[in-house]
Amino acid sequence: MKAGRFTDEQRVKILREADKSPIRDVIKKHGISEQTFYLWRRKFGGMDIGEAKKLRALETENSRLKKLLAESQLENSILKEVAAKKW
């Protein structure tokens, strides 16, 4: 996945800034598109910075656990194949 210019914490700050001033001004100031702004709003809508950090940590842990599960299932299938063969 492509890394963006902004961290999750910066995105939340931009969204909070847009709560106080017009959205078009904030978009122009930070050089993002309107679609990007609304995508961020959908993902980080009611969050504060601490919650965004927790979300990032959970996503990282989730991807690590998925990799571990895939490796475990691969090892299981290999062991089943070896056990099924007659020596």
PDB file of C-alpha atoms in Angstrom:
ATOM      1  CA  MET A   1       0.000   0.000   0.000  1.00  0.00           C
ATOM      2  CA  LYS A   2       1.245   3.458  -0.838  1.00  0.00           C
ATOM      3  CA  ALA A   3       2.273   5.587   2.097  1.00  0.00           C
ATOM      4  CA  GLY A   4       0.541   8.941   2.225  1.00  0.00           C
ATOM      5  CA  ARG A   5       1.897  12.400   2.881  1.00  0.00           C
ATOM      6  CA  PHE A   6      -0.025  12.700   6.137  1.00  0.00           C
ATOM      7  CA  THR A   7      -0.028  10.540   9.246  1.00  0.00           C
ATOM      8  CA  ASP A   8      -3.292   9.556  10.883  1.00  0.00           C
ATOM      9  CA  GLU A   9      -2.698  12.129  13.604  1.00  0.00           C
ATOM     10  CA  GLN A  10      -2.231  14.878  11.019  1.00  0.00           C
ATOM     11  CA  ARG A  11      -5.414  13.792   9.248  1.00  0.00           C
ATOM     12  CA  VAL A  12      -7.380  14.060  12.485  1.00  0.00           C
ATOM     13  CA  LYS A  13      -5.924  17.541  13.093  1.00  0.00           C
ATOM     14  CA  ILE A  14      -6.977  18.628   9.603  1.00  0.00           C
ATOM     15  CA  LEU A  15     -10.497  17.317  10.209  1.00  0.00           C
ATOM     16  CA  ARG A  16     -10.705  19.195  13.522  1.00  0.00           C
ATOM     17  CA  GLU A  17      -9.462  22.320  11.757  1.00  0.00           C
ATOM     18  CA  ALA A  18     -12.249  21.932   9.198  1.00  0.00           C
ATOM     19  CA  ASP A  19     -14.793  21.909  12.036  1.00  0.00           C
ATOM     20  CA  LYS A  20     -13.760  25.474  12.891  1.00  0.00           C
ATOM     21  CA  SER A  21     -13.283  26.988   9.427  1.00  0.00           C
ATOM     22  CA  PRO A  22     -14.737  26.441   5.943  1.00  0.00           C
ATOM     23  CA  ILE A  23     -13.836  23.108   4.363  1.00  0.00           C
ATOM     24  CA  ARG A  24     -12.730  24.651   1.065  1.00  0.00           C
ATOM     25  CA  ASP A  25     -10.168  26.835   2.874  1.00  0.00           C
ATOM     26  CA  VAL A  26      -8.743  23.863   4.771  1.00  0.00           C
ATOM     27  CA  ILE A  27      -8.545  21.739   1.620  1.00  0.00           C
ATOM     28  CA  LYS A  28      -6.731  24.484  -0.254  1.00  0.00           C
ATOM     29  CA  LYS A  29      -4.365  25.196   2.648  1.00  0.00           C
ATOM     30  CA  HIS A  30      -3.244  21.553   2.951  1.00  0.00           C
ATOM     31  CA  GLY A  31      -3.309  20.741  -0.770  1.00  0.00           C
ATOM     32  CA  ILE A  32      -5.729  17.815  -0.653  1.00  0.00           C
ATOM     33  CA  SER A  33      -8.730  17.040  -2.806  1.00  0.00           C
ATOM     34  CA  GLU A  34     -12.304  17.240  -1.644  1.00  0.00           C
ATOM     35  CA  GLN A  35     -12.718  13.483  -2.166  1.00  0.00           C
ATOM     36  CA  THR A  36      -9.699  12.819   0.041  1.00  0.00           C
ATOM     37  CA  PHE A  37     -11.115  15.043   2.765  1.00  0.00           C
ATOM     38  CA  TYR A  38     -14.448  13.245   2.796  1.00  0.00           C
ATOM     39  CA  LEU A  39     -12.707   9.849   2.716  1.00  0.00           C
ATOM     40  CA  TRP A  40     -10.763  10.874   5.826  1.00  0.00           C
ATOM     41  CA  ARG A  41     -13.926  12.173   7.453  1.00  0.00           C
ATOM     42  CA  ARG A  42     -15.619   8.822   6.879  1.00  0.00           C
ATOM     43  CA  LYS A  43     -12.685   6.923   8.421  1.00  0.00           C
ATOM     44  CA  PHE A  44     -11.630   9.306  11.218  1.00  0.00           C
ATOM     45  CA  GLY A  45     -14.871  11.248  11.703  1.00  0.00           C
ATOM     46  CA  GLY A  46     -15.358  11.428  15.467  1.00  0.00           C
ATOM     47  CA  MET A  47     -11.880  10.425  16.564  1.00  0.00           C
ATOM     48  CA  ASP A  48      -9.317  12.355  18.464  1.00  0.00           C
ATOM     49  CA  ILE A  49      -5.557  11.895  18.061  1.00  0.00           C
ATOM     50  CA  GLY A  50      -5.252   9.219  20.761  1.00  0.00           C
ATOM     51  CA  GLU A  51      -7.959   7.107  19.161  1.00  0.00           C
ATOM     52  CA  ALA A  52      -6.257   7.392  15.770  1.00  0.00           C
ATOM     53  CA  LYS A  53      -3.023   6.075  17.299  1.00  0.00           C
ATOM     54  CA  LYS A  54      -4.903   3.152  18.851  1.00  0.00           C
ATOM     55  CA  LEU A  55      -6.551   2.403  15.504  1.00  0.00           C
ATOM     56  CA  ARG A  56      -3.159   2.323  13.776  1.00  0.00           C
ATOM     57  CA  ALA A  57      -1.770  -0.018  16.465  1.00  0.00           C
ATOM     58  CA  LEU A  58      -4.763  -2.347  16.141  1.00  0.00           C
ATOM     59  CA  GLU A  59      -4.461  -2.436  12.346  1.00  0.00           C
ATOM     60  CA  THR A  60      -0.761  -3.277  12.638  1.00  0.00           C
ATOM     61  CA  GLU A  61      -1.424  -6.039  15.153  1.00  0.00           C
ATOM     62  CA  ASN A  62      -4.253  -7.410  13.032  1.00  0.00           C
ATOM     63  CA  SER A  63      -2.046  -7.674   9.946  1.00  0.00           C
ATOM     64  CA  ARG A  64       0.679  -9.405  11.994  1.00  0.00           C
ATOM     65  CA  LEU A  65      -1.825 -11.933  13.346  1.00  0.00           C
ATOM     66  CA  LYS A  66      -3.181 -12.621   9.861  1.00  0.00           C
ATOM     67  CA  LYS A  67       0.341 -13.418   8.662  1.00  0.00           C
ATOM     68  CA  LEU A  68       0.891 -15.760  11.606  1.00  0.00           C
ATOM     69  CA  LEU A  69      -2.377 -17.555  10.892  1.00  0.00           C
ATOM     70  CA  ALA A  70      -1.515 -17.975   7.205  1.00  0.00           C
ATOM     71  CA  GLU A  71       1.903 -19.412   8.077  1.00  0.00           C
ATOM     72  CA  SER A  72       0.338 -21.779  10.614  1.00  0.00           C
ATOM     73  CA  GLN A  73      -2.222 -23.037   8.090  1.00  0.00           C
ATOM     74  CA  LEU A  74       0.521 -23.562   5.508  1.00  0.00           C
ATOM     75  CA  GLU A  75       2.560 -25.608   7.963  1.00  0.00           C
ATOM     76  CA  ASN A  76      -0.540 -27.663   8.822  1.00  0.00           C
ATOM     77  CA  SER A  77      -1.264 -28.464   5.209  1.00  0.00           C
ATOM     78  CA  ILE A  78       2.361 -29.482   4.597  1.00  0.00           C
ATOM     79  CA  LEU A  79       2.330 -31.759   7.631  1.00  0.00           C
ATOM     80  CA  LYS A  80      -0.934 -33.356   6.482  1.00  0.00           C
ATOM     81  CA  GLU A  81       0.560 -34.057   3.055  1.00  0.00           C
ATOM     82  CA  VAL A  82       3.635 -35.657   4.583  1.00  0.00           C
ATOM     83  CA  ALA A  83       1.519 -37.748   6.991  1.00  0.00           C
ATOM     84  CA  ALA A  84      -0.729 -38.927   4.144  1.00  0.00           C
ATOM     85  CA  LYS A  85       2.163 -40.337   2.119  1.00  0.00           C
ATOM     86  CA  LYS A  86       3.150 -43.944   2.628  1.00  0.00           C
ATOM     87  CA  TRP A  87       6.767 -44.528   3.432  1.00  0.00           C
TER      88      TRP A  87
END
